[in-house]
Each structure stands twice: as structure tokens, then as C-alpha cells.
Tab-separated table of C-alpha atoms and ligand atoms in Angstrom:
chain	number	residue	atom	x	y	z
A	144	MET	CA	106.520	100.261	90.804
A	145	LYS	CA	104.997	103.417	92.234
A	146	ILE	CA	103.545	103.290	95.753
A	147	SER	CA	101.084	105.669	97.357
A	148	ILE	CA	101.123	105.794	101.143
A	149	ILE	CA	97.782	107.055	102.377
A	150	LEU	CA	97.623	108.158	105.998
A	151	GLY	CA	95.761	110.686	108.101
A	152	THR	CA	95.997	110.126	111.860
A	153	ARG	CA	98.546	109.800	114.654
A	154	PRO	CA	98.769	105.991	114.770
A	155	GLU	CA	98.990	105.706	110.992
A	156	ILE	CA	101.927	108.115	110.824
A	157	ILE	CA	103.730	106.178	113.564
A	158	LYS	CA	103.011	102.710	112.131
A	159	MET	CA	103.752	103.725	108.533
A	160	SER	CA	107.066	105.310	109.537
A	161	PRO	CA	109.105	102.067	109.255
A	162	ILE	CA	107.671	101.490	105.760
A	163	ILE	CA	108.420	105.064	104.710
A	164	ARG	CA	111.978	104.725	106.043
A	165	GLU	CA	112.402	101.535	104.030
A	166	LEU	CA	111.083	103.193	100.853
A	167	GLU	CA	113.504	106.068	101.411
A	168	ASN	CA	116.465	103.750	102.086
A	169	GLN	CA	115.809	101.772	98.935
A	170	GLY	CA	115.189	104.908	96.849
A	171	LEU	CA	111.826	103.582	95.615
A	172	ASP	CA	109.190	105.609	93.820
A	173	TYR	CA	106.494	106.646	96.299
A	174	PHE	CA	104.550	109.583	97.632
A	175	ILE	CA	102.576	110.339	100.783
A	176	LEU	CA	98.954	111.401	100.601
A	177	HIS	CA	97.742	112.815	103.926
A	178	THR	CA	93.977	113.110	104.278
A	179	GLY	CA	94.211	115.719	107.041
A	180	GLN	CA	91.929	113.715	109.353
A	181	HIS	CA	94.337	114.746	112.117
A	182	TYR	CA	95.672	118.272	111.816
A	183	SER	CA	96.514	119.579	115.318
A	184	TYR	CA	100.280	119.945	115.690
A	185	ASN	CA	100.570	117.336	118.443
A	186	LEU	CA	98.483	114.748	116.586
A	187	ASP	CA	100.175	115.254	113.229
A	188	LYS	CA	103.228	117.406	112.396
A	189	ILE	CA	105.114	116.517	115.563
A	190	PHE	CA	105.391	112.918	114.311
A	191	PHE	CA	106.750	113.942	110.901
A	192	GLU	CA	109.338	116.079	112.698
A	193	GLU	CA	110.357	113.618	115.410
A	194	LEU	CA	110.444	110.605	113.089
A	195	GLU	CA	112.164	112.667	110.385
A	196	LEU	CA	109.650	111.709	107.730
A	197	PRO	CA	109.474	113.457	104.374
A	198	ALA	CA	106.575	115.873	103.989
A	199	SER	CA	103.352	114.635	102.409
A	200	LYS	CA	103.111	115.447	98.715
A	201	TYR	CA	99.370	116.023	99.126
A	202	ASN	CA	97.272	117.060	102.094
A	203	LEU	CA	93.520	116.958	101.550
A	204	ASP	CA	92.810	118.970	104.729
A	205	VAL	CA	89.510	117.193	105.316
A	206	GLY	CA	89.541	118.011	109.053
A	207	SER	CA	86.941	116.700	111.494
A	208	GLY	CA	83.290	115.874	110.887
A	209	THR	CA	80.771	113.068	111.035
A	210	HIS	CA	81.915	109.709	109.713
A	211	ALA	CA	80.173	110.313	106.384
A	212	GLU	CA	81.558	113.838	106.065
A	213	GLU	CA	85.128	112.781	106.790
A	214	THR	CA	84.996	109.662	104.623
A	215	GLY	CA	83.093	111.323	101.783
A	216	LYS	CA	85.505	114.252	101.503
A	217	MET	CA	88.428	111.855	101.607
A	218	LEU	CA	87.014	109.653	98.849
A	219	ILE	CA	86.607	112.627	96.513
A	220	GLY	CA	90.086	113.985	97.234
A	221	ILE	CA	91.875	110.642	97.118
A	222	GLU	CA	90.267	109.670	93.818
A	223	LYS	CA	91.503	112.897	92.187
A	224	VAL	CA	95.081	112.358	93.337
A	225	LEU	CA	95.161	108.681	92.395
A	226	LYS	CA	93.820	109.398	88.904
A	227	GLU	CA	96.591	111.915	88.377
A	228	GLU	CA	99.439	109.980	89.998
A	229	LYS	CA	98.437	106.487	88.810
A	230	PRO	CA	100.309	104.512	91.480
A	231	ASP	CA	100.569	100.733	91.124
A	232	VAL	CA	99.849	100.122	94.791
A	233	VAL	CA	98.156	102.042	97.585
A	234	LEU	CA	99.169	101.225	101.155
A	235	VAL	CA	96.876	101.959	104.080
A	236	GLU	CA	97.482	101.089	107.741
A	237	GLY	CA	95.009	100.208	110.474
A	238	ASP	CA	91.323	100.973	110.887
A	239	THR	CA	90.543	104.677	110.680
A	240	ASN	CA	88.201	106.506	108.317
A	241	THR	CA	91.298	107.373	106.278
A	242	VAL	CA	91.982	103.652	105.792
A	243	LEU	CA	88.460	102.950	104.593
A	244	ALA	CA	88.495	105.902	102.180
A	245	GLY	CA	91.960	105.056	100.830
A	246	ALA	CA	91.165	101.391	100.279
A	247	LEU	CA	87.784	102.069	98.719
A	248	ALA	CA	88.902	104.856	96.377
A	249	ALA	CA	91.887	102.834	95.144
A	250	SER	CA	90.012	99.579	94.637
A	251	LYS	CA	87.323	101.306	92.536
A	252	LEU	CA	90.116	102.626	90.302
A	253	HIS	CA	91.509	99.066	90.049
A	254	ILE	CA	94.672	100.085	91.846
A	255	LYS	CA	96.096	97.328	94.055
A	256	VAL	CA	95.503	97.887	97.766
A	257	GLY	CA	97.848	96.722	100.505
A	258	HIS	CA	96.343	96.727	104.005
A	259	VAL	CA	98.959	96.899	106.717
A	260	GLU	CA	97.643	95.423	109.998
A	261	ALA	CA	94.990	93.322	108.263
A	262	GLY	CA	92.783	90.757	109.956
A	263	LEU	CA	92.282	92.356	113.378
A	264	ARG	CA	88.768	91.782	114.710
A	265	SER	CA	86.979	92.894	117.872
A	266	TYR	CA	83.705	91.443	116.528
A	267	ASP	CA	82.058	94.596	117.869
A	268	ARG	CA	80.374	96.598	115.133
A	269	ASN	CA	79.614	99.428	117.586
A	270	MET	CA	83.195	100.451	116.969
A	271	PRO	CA	83.627	102.499	113.789
A	272	GLU	CA	87.098	100.960	113.533
A	273	GLU	CA	85.677	97.436	113.213
A	274	ILE	CA	83.582	98.468	110.213
A	275	ASN	CA	86.574	100.191	108.630
A	276	ARG	CA	88.921	97.248	109.074
A	277	VAL	CA	86.480	94.633	107.785
A	278	LEU	CA	85.665	96.671	104.678
A	279	ALA	CA	89.298	97.552	104.004
A	280	ASP	CA	90.326	93.907	104.290
A	281	HIS	CA	87.687	92.799	101.819
A	282	VAL	CA	88.784	95.191	99.056
A	283	SER	CA	92.505	94.608	99.596
A	284	ASP	CA	94.856	92.667	97.326
A	285	TYR	CA	97.711	92.327	99.830
A	286	LEU	CA	96.710	91.640	103.420
A	287	PHE	CA	99.647	92.163	105.753
A	288	ALA	CA	98.500	90.331	108.858
A	289	PRO	CA	100.579	90.983	111.980
A	290	THR	CA	100.007	87.523	113.479
A	291	GLU	CA	98.803	84.012	112.597
A	292	LYS	CA	95.647	84.753	114.553
A	293	ALA	CA	94.874	87.721	112.313
A	294	LYS	CA	95.491	85.516	109.269
A	295	LYS	CA	92.994	82.948	110.602
A	296	ASN	CA	90.353	85.669	111.004
A	297	LEU	CA	90.790	86.546	107.325
A	298	LEU	CA	90.638	82.933	106.161
A	299	ARG	CA	87.418	82.448	108.147
A	300	GLU	CA	85.886	85.318	106.184
A	301	GLY	CA	86.723	83.651	102.890
A	302	ILE	CA	89.716	85.769	101.888
A	303	GLU	CA	92.076	83.806	99.624
A	304	GLU	CA	95.190	82.545	101.383
A	305	ASN	CA	97.518	83.692	98.605
A	306	LYS	CA	96.654	87.322	99.374
A	307	ILE	CA	97.617	87.037	103.057
A	308	PHE	CA	101.150	87.612	104.357
A	309	VAL	CA	102.037	87.305	108.033
A	310	THR	CA	104.625	90.034	108.558
A	311	GLY	CA	104.466	91.079	112.197
A	312	ASN	CA	103.270	94.541	113.142
A	313	THR	CA	105.248	97.619	112.066
A	314	ILE	CA	104.753	99.026	115.574
A	315	VAL	CA	107.538	96.677	116.721
A	316	ASP	CA	109.848	98.249	114.129
A	317	ALA	CA	108.759	101.714	115.276
A	318	VAL	CA	109.383	100.917	118.949
A	319	TYR	CA	112.808	99.344	118.314
A	320	GLN	CA	113.849	102.139	115.928
A	321	ASN	CA	112.845	104.960	118.254
A	322	LEU	CA	113.463	103.833	121.820
A	323	GLU	CA	117.207	104.538	121.690
A	324	ILE	CA	116.632	107.818	119.847
A	325	ALA	CA	114.168	108.778	122.595
A	326	LYS	CA	116.814	108.078	125.260
A	327	ARG	CA	119.232	110.409	123.508
A	328	LYS	CA	116.842	113.199	122.625
A	329	VAL	CA	114.194	113.594	125.323
A	330	ASN	CA	113.772	113.341	129.070
A	331	SER	CA	110.042	113.120	129.681
A	332	LEU	CA	110.386	111.935	133.264
A	333	LYS	CA	112.438	114.920	134.271
A	334	LYS	CA	110.039	117.240	132.459
A	335	LEU	CA	107.115	115.833	134.461
A	336	ASN	CA	109.074	115.312	137.656
A	337	LEU	CA	108.441	111.562	137.727
A	338	ASN	CA	110.434	108.575	138.955
A	339	PRO	CA	110.652	105.318	136.992
A	340	GLU	CA	107.959	102.785	137.965
A	341	LYS	CA	106.406	105.293	140.347
A	342	TYR	CA	103.614	106.562	138.097
A	343	PHE	CA	100.720	105.313	136.009
A	344	LEU	CA	100.137	106.385	132.412
A	345	VAL	CA	96.674	106.653	130.854
A	346	THR	CA	95.250	107.224	127.386
A	347	ALA	CA	91.567	106.986	126.492
A	348	HIS	CA	89.939	108.501	123.447
A	349	ARG	CA	87.655	105.892	121.835
A	350	GLN	CA	84.347	107.189	120.546
A	351	GLU	CA	82.358	104.490	122.379
A	352	ASN	CA	84.069	105.436	125.662
A	353	VAL	CA	84.468	109.189	125.683
A	354	ASP	CA	81.363	110.244	123.752
A	355	ASN	CA	79.282	108.434	126.387
A	356	LYS	CA	79.034	110.416	129.641
A	357	GLU	CA	78.526	107.370	131.875
A	358	ARG	CA	81.441	105.465	130.365
A	359	LEU	CA	83.797	108.438	130.554
A	360	LYS	CA	82.685	109.086	134.148
A	361	GLY	CA	83.348	105.415	134.949
A	362	ILE	CA	86.902	105.745	133.652
A	363	LEU	CA	87.596	108.880	135.720
A	364	GLU	CA	86.088	107.282	138.839
A	365	GLY	CA	88.199	104.193	138.259
A	366	LEU	CA	91.322	106.373	138.104
A	367	GLU	CA	90.275	108.015	141.367
A	368	LEU	CA	90.082	104.608	143.086
A	369	VAL	CA	93.469	103.655	141.667
A	370	TYR	CA	95.053	106.863	142.984
A	371	ARG	CA	93.476	106.435	146.429
A	372	LYS	CA	94.798	102.900	146.684
A	373	PHE	CA	98.312	103.297	145.267
A	374	ASN	CA	99.090	106.996	145.547
A	375	TYR	CA	101.157	107.160	142.379
A	376	PRO	CA	100.624	110.141	140.064
A	377	ILE	CA	98.401	109.291	137.099
A	378	ILE	CA	99.603	111.007	133.921
A	379	TYR	CA	96.946	111.337	131.252
A	380	PRO	CA	98.002	112.873	127.899
A	381	THR	CA	94.569	113.786	126.619
A	382	HIS	CA	93.337	113.390	123.049
A	383	PRO	CA	91.389	116.532	121.966
A	384	ARG	CA	88.224	114.462	121.556
A	385	THR	CA	88.390	113.478	125.246
A	386	LYS	CA	89.249	116.976	126.421
A	387	LYS	CA	86.230	118.342	124.572
A	388	LYS	CA	83.912	115.715	126.047
A	389	ILE	CA	85.141	116.166	129.636
A	390	GLU	CA	84.334	119.867	129.295
A	391	GLU	CA	80.996	119.273	127.570
A	392	PHE	CA	79.833	116.764	130.225
A	393	GLY	CA	81.169	118.956	133.065
A	394	LEU	CA	83.148	116.071	134.598
A	395	GLU	CA	85.512	116.595	137.530
A	396	ILE	CA	89.147	115.549	137.226
A	397	PRO	CA	89.934	113.413	140.276
A	398	GLU	CA	92.795	114.137	142.647
A	399	GLY	CA	96.062	112.585	141.485
A	400	VAL	CA	95.109	112.620	137.807
A	401	GLU	CA	97.108	115.013	135.684
A	402	LEU	CA	95.602	115.843	132.301
A	403	ILE	CA	98.277	117.060	129.915
A	404	GLU	CA	98.544	117.741	126.185
A	405	PRO	CA	99.293	114.725	123.947
A	406	PHE	CA	102.985	113.949	123.606
A	407	GLY	CA	105.164	113.285	120.600
A	408	PHE	CA	106.094	109.643	120.000
A	409	LEU	CA	109.582	109.878	121.513
A	410	GLU	CA	108.320	111.423	124.757
A	411	PHE	CA	105.360	109.076	124.978
A	412	LEU	CA	107.433	105.974	124.257
A	413	GLN	CA	109.794	106.934	127.039
A	414	LEU	CA	106.924	107.494	129.462
A	415	GLU	CA	105.489	104.103	128.520
A	416	ALA	CA	108.785	102.275	128.941
A	417	THR	CA	109.208	103.130	132.635
A	418	ALA	CA	105.569	103.345	133.757
A	419	LYS	CA	104.495	101.084	136.593
A	420	LEU	CA	101.423	100.205	134.597
A	421	ILE	CA	99.381	101.678	131.747
A	422	LEU	CA	95.624	102.050	131.461
A	423	THR	CA	94.332	102.583	127.933
A	424	ASP	CA	91.653	102.075	125.324
A	425	SER	CA	94.142	102.574	122.491
A	426	GLY	CA	94.990	99.778	120.104
A	427	GLY	CA	98.579	100.869	119.573
A	428	VAL	CA	99.232	101.299	123.278
A	429	GLN	CA	98.052	97.733	124.002
A	430	GLU	CA	100.698	96.558	121.534
A	431	GLU	CA	103.459	98.862	122.760
A	432	THR	CA	103.003	97.873	126.401
A	433	CYS	CA	103.267	94.239	125.346
A	434	ILE	CA	106.476	94.948	123.395
A	435	LEU	CA	107.978	97.093	126.190
A	436	LYS	CA	107.026	94.589	128.908
A	437	VAL	CA	104.865	97.024	130.847
A	438	PRO	CA	101.600	95.674	132.292
A	439	CYS	CA	98.445	97.027	130.664
A	440	VAL	CA	94.836	97.381	131.808
A	441	THR	CA	92.514	97.944	128.865
A	442	LEU	CA	89.516	100.190	129.403
A	443	ARG	CA	87.325	98.299	126.971
A	444	ASP	CA	85.002	95.305	126.975
A	445	ASN	CA	86.814	93.584	124.094
A	446	THR	CA	90.004	93.809	122.107
A	447	GLU	CA	91.112	93.108	118.555
A	448	ARG	CA	94.540	92.412	120.050
A	449	PRO	CA	93.752	89.104	121.866
A	450	GLU	CA	97.412	88.095	121.607
A	451	THR	CA	98.130	90.532	124.468
A	452	LEU	CA	95.607	88.775	126.711
A	453	GLU	CA	97.022	85.382	125.796
A	454	VAL	CA	100.621	86.248	126.626
A	455	GLY	CA	99.457	87.924	129.841
A	456	SER	CA	100.597	91.510	129.237
A	457	ASN	CA	97.056	92.886	129.253
A	458	VAL	CA	93.670	92.449	130.923
A	459	LEU	CA	90.261	93.798	129.917
A	460	ALA	CA	88.671	95.911	132.634
A	461	GLY	CA	85.921	97.795	130.786
A	462	VAL	CA	84.896	101.131	132.292
A	463	ASN	CA	83.376	100.147	135.641
A	464	GLN	CA	85.320	101.799	138.472
A	465	SER	CA	85.718	98.712	140.655
A	466	LYS	CA	86.642	96.562	137.649
A	467	ILE	CA	89.332	99.106	136.752
A	468	LEU	CA	90.767	98.931	140.267
A	469	GLU	CA	90.616	95.116	140.177
A	470	GLY	CA	92.464	95.127	136.849
A	471	VAL	CA	95.214	97.336	138.267
A	472	GLU	CA	95.526	95.204	141.412
A	473	LYS	CA	95.854	92.106	139.269
A	474	MET	CA	98.495	93.597	136.956
A	475	MET	CA	100.473	95.761	139.430
A	476	ASP	CA	103.209	93.295	140.203
A	477	LYS	CA	102.840	91.122	137.172
A	478	GLU	CA	106.056	89.387	136.229
A	479	ARG	CA	107.276	90.956	132.999
A	480	ASN	CA	108.367	87.782	131.299
A	481	TRP	CA	105.903	87.388	128.446
A	482	ASP	CA	106.879	86.991	124.795
A	483	ASN	CA	106.150	89.679	122.223
A	484	PRO	CA	103.696	88.145	119.719
A	485	PHE	CA	103.908	91.012	117.205
A	486	GLY	CA	107.085	90.131	115.345
A	487	ASP	CA	110.797	90.857	115.206
A	488	GLY	CA	110.796	94.497	114.137
A	489	LYS	CA	111.328	93.796	110.450
A	490	ALA	CA	107.726	94.079	109.252
A	491	GLY	CA	108.387	97.262	107.243
A	492	SER	CA	111.146	95.757	105.122
A	493	MET	CA	109.226	92.497	104.706
A	494	ILE	CA	106.174	94.351	103.383
A	495	ILE	CA	108.244	96.227	100.791
A	496	LYS	CA	109.991	93.009	99.769
A	497	ILE	CA	106.637	91.288	99.219
A	498	LEU	CA	105.395	94.183	97.093
A	499	ILE	CA	108.548	94.193	94.966
A	500	THR	CA	108.449	90.423	94.453
A	501	ASN	CA	104.786	90.477	93.473
A	502	ALA	CA	105.275	93.431	91.123
A	503	LYS	CA	107.966	91.424	89.281
A	504	TYR	CA	105.631	88.470	88.767
A	505	SER	CA	102.681	90.572	87.649
A	506	ASN	CA	104.721	92.383	84.942
B	33	UD1	C1	90.524	108.566	115.002
B	33	UD1	C2	90.179	107.143	114.608
B	33	UD1	C3	90.528	106.195	115.739
B	33	UD1	C4	91.972	106.350	116.167
B	33	UD1	C5	92.273	107.822	116.468
B	33	UD1	C6	93.750	107.965	116.700
B	33	UD1	C7	88.268	106.894	113.084
B	33	UD1	C8	86.864	106.464	112.975
B	33	UD1	N1	88.753	107.000	114.342
B	33	UD1	O1	89.704	108.912	116.113
B	33	UD1	O2	90.353	104.872	115.305
B	33	UD1	O3	92.201	105.590	117.309
B	33	UD1	O4	91.907	108.630	115.337
B	33	UD1	O5	94.038	109.015	117.544
B	33	UD1	O6	88.904	107.122	112.106
B	33	UD1	N2	90.456	116.618	116.784
B	33	UD1	C9	91.315	117.687	116.995
B	33	UD1	N3	92.460	117.746	116.276
B	33	UD1	C10	92.793	116.835	115.360
B	33	UD1	C11	91.926	115.765	115.115
B	33	UD1	C12	90.770	115.660	115.846
B	33	UD1	O7	91.040	118.554	117.831
B	33	UD1	O8	93.871	116.957	114.737
B	33	UD1	C13	89.233	116.496	117.575
B	33	UD1	C14	88.020	117.129	116.890
B	33	UD1	O9	87.208	117.685	117.879
B	33	UD1	C15	87.342	115.915	116.274
B	33	UD1	C16	87.639	114.806	117.278
B	33	UD1	O10	88.930	115.122	117.783
B	33	UD1	O11	85.966	116.115	116.091
B	33	UD1	C17	87.628	113.423	116.683
B	33	UD1	O12	88.521	113.327	115.569
B	33	UD1	P1	88.381	112.130	114.500
B	33	UD1	O13	89.534	112.157	113.577
B	33	UD1	O14	87.029	112.142	113.892
B	33	UD1	O15	88.430	110.840	115.384
B	33	UD1	P2	89.466	110.410	116.515
B	33	UD1	O16	88.732	110.364	117.797
B	33	UD1	O17	90.695	111.214	116.421
B	34	UDP	N1	100.882	108.302	121.335
B	34	UDP	C1	101.700	109.418	121.296
B	34	UDP	N2	101.454	110.440	122.167
B	34	UDP	C2	100.445	110.411	123.073
B	34	UDP	C3	99.609	109.269	123.088
B	34	UDP	C4	99.840	108.226	122.209
B	34	UDP	O1	102.647	109.473	120.513
B	34	UDP	O2	100.277	111.365	123.838
B	34	UDP	C5	101.129	107.207	120.378
B	34	UDP	C6	101.294	105.841	120.987
B	34	UDP	O3	102.642	105.609	121.322
B	34	UDP	C7	100.806	104.913	119.877
B	34	UDP	C8	99.819	105.751	119.130
B	34	UDP	O4	99.989	107.090	119.561
B	34	UDP	O5	101.860	104.568	118.983
B	34	UDP	C9	98.433	105.278	119.416
B	34	UDP	O6	97.533	106.143	118.834
B	34	UDP	P1	96.033	106.263	119.315
B	34	UDP	O7	95.900	105.744	120.688
B	34	UDP	O8	95.635	107.653	119.041
B	34	UDP	O9	95.265	105.352	118.252
B	34	UDP	P2	94.913	103.799	118.207
B	34	UDP	O10	96.164	103.032	118.300
B	34	UDP	O11	93.965	103.525	119.313
B	34	UDP	O12	94.224	103.674	116.893
């Protein structure tokens, strides 16, 4: 069985890393196809280096563009590689344009598609990610749902049960595998002159938040209120999309908020683990905070990770400044005793086992 891992952005590299490690450990036949959707060093290469991943065999270098430009270029490039390499299975992870292009190109070539992190739904089609994940799920042959809830979403949409496998989320594997390594290799707190549980951490980069001046302004004003009330430094590793938009809209950075370059996974994981609380619109960060038992305030009106709300690790605050402050007040001293709903950290090996078993039966 030959497997093609298709990835292209920061979260995909991180969440595919446990699967890649498993493929390496078992000496299986696979290759990595990178679309080049992310290309800046600190959104791309740094993760290959820190997580010690083998280099991609192909990089399509599609770069940034409109949704159609990015996806269209990817489709053309992916099809060429798949026709040449003829893998038995293509694996994609998550909900980016890379995922849509990978799943679509492979399915049209009648190559089996495995969607890692299948079945997540925000039921908000304003998010490009929602469109990508729905379409990817519906052309996939193996749907690796992280939770029972995700499986139910798929069943409701008429996807056959025998295609769905509840595996947990590979982010748990990635957190468990890298937290100790982070302790040994990096000291992010010292670098930023921070004390454990005496700072807030922020990430926000979603198109529907940062490309909208009022929403982005609301987030920054919310952070200002939080700083005024609690006086803890607010560390904000800034995605290039957000940095560009702050400049374009001419927005002021409030006192107490420190915009810094994005971090590598080891540094960021360490910063997450000892933060007092995290504010984010990231999908992965909502999961990681839940796993690390750090309270989270989500700067969105909905989430495709409702498990985090149910266990109590996360609240939805949206982007209104007073709602953000309310969210922080509510979560500040939250007891960190919730269960992690995303699995036991063995999703990567379970996914490979399922593929191997199914390949045997289909031969
Ligand atoms: C993409 C995903 C989003 C995911 C995020 C992870 C889609 C539709 N969106 O959003 O789901 O949460 O990745 O971080 O696929 N840029 C750089 N360097 C880079 C990449 C991007 O400077 O390496 C800048 C460019 O100005 C670009 C902008 O960021 O126009 C947006 O990049 P893009 O890949 O289109 O979307 P993301 O916002 O990164
Ligand atoms: N992350 C990182 N450095 C940073 C910010 C985030 O390594 O400066 C990691 C974070 O730990 C998580 C992933 O990036 O695993 C989340 O990616 P992102 O928020 O870009 O995408 P999303 O999860 O929203 O699709």
C-alpha cells in the first residue's frame, strides 16, 4: 500500500506529524506532497525542523491567492503528482483549501481518500473551512472522526457508517509527543520574560474575524479591557494575515498587548501550557487548551469543537469587547478538572492500522 500525505498549512503539518512518525516507524511506503499554501518559515519549515519530519517529496509552491486561485492551482498540481505516483490512498487533515483540493483531485482519479478530523461542523457556511470540510467528507472513503459527536454529524448527512472510524484527534498525540521535548529544548517563558500563570496568550487569524475591520477592532478593544482589568501581559503571536490587516486598517495596538512573530510548535505549546488563560479563534488551539487544561475564551460566535464547551474548558465570546471581558472573567479561575474528549493520544497509529487492515481486505 502506498500512501500520499497531502498537506499545506501550519495546523496540517502539526496534526499530520503523528501519522508521519507512525509511517516512518513502520517503514511503510509513503510520500509527502506539500501544496505550498503556507510558505513563510515560521508557518511552514520550522515545523518540519522542530518535529523532525522528513522533507516533502513535492512542493507545489502555490502560495497565497483568492480561494479559487489557491484551490485551482493545487488541483492542477496535485493531479499531476497523483497520476505519476499512483498512491493507493491519499490522506488529508482538517479543513483548509489544501484539504479540499487534495480530496477532490484524488477522488476524481478514483484514489481512496482518508479524511483525518472528519465530521466537524460549525454549521456556518460563511467560514471557508466549513465548505472545505463538508465537501472533503463527502468525497472521502475513510472518515477518521475524532469524536462520537463528529461521527453523528456524518451519519446525519447520510454518510455510510462503515466508512466512519472514531479515532480521537491526532492533536492529542502531537501534544503528548512534544510537550516533554519542549521542556527539554526550549524556554519560551524566559525568552519573553514571563511567569507561569501570570500572562494571557492570544491567537486570532480567521478570515471572518481579521478581514473585517469592525470585528478585528472588537477583538483588540476586548484585549484592552482585559489588560485594564487584570494587568497581565497579553502575548499575541500574530499570523501574517492578521498583521497585514492591522496595518491596512490602521488599528492601534492597545497597551499591554504584545504582538510578536508566530512561534514554532514547541515554543507555542510551552506558552500554552502555563498561560493563565488563552483567547483564540483557532480550531487547534481550542483543542490544545482543552487537552492541556488551560481555560479558553473563543473569539467566535460558533465552534465546530462543541466538545470543549460541553466539558467546560471553553466559552464562546464572539468579538464584542464587553463579551470578551465577560468570557475572561468567567473562565479566569475555572477549576481545571475537565476530561479531554479528543482521545488517548494514539489516533495516528490507529489510523494507519485501519488503512492497513482495509487494504488487506480490498486486495
Ligand atoms: C489558512 C486556512 C485556515 C487555517 C490557517 C492556519 C483556508 C481557507 N484557510 O488560513 O483554515 O486556520 O490557514 O494558519 O485554507 N501568508 C503569509 N505567509 C504564508 C501564508 C500566508 O504571509 O506562509 C499570508 C498572505 O498574506 C496570505 C494570507 O496570509 O494572503 C492568508 O493565507 P491563506 O493560506 O490564504 O489563509 P490563512 O489565513 O493562512
Ligand atoms: N501554533 C504555533 N505557533 C503559533 C500559533 C499557533 O505552533 O504561533 C500552532 C498551535 O499550537 C496549533 C496550530 O498552530 O497546533 C493551530 O494552527 P492555526 O491556529 O493556524 O489553525 P487552525 O487550527 O485554526 O486551523
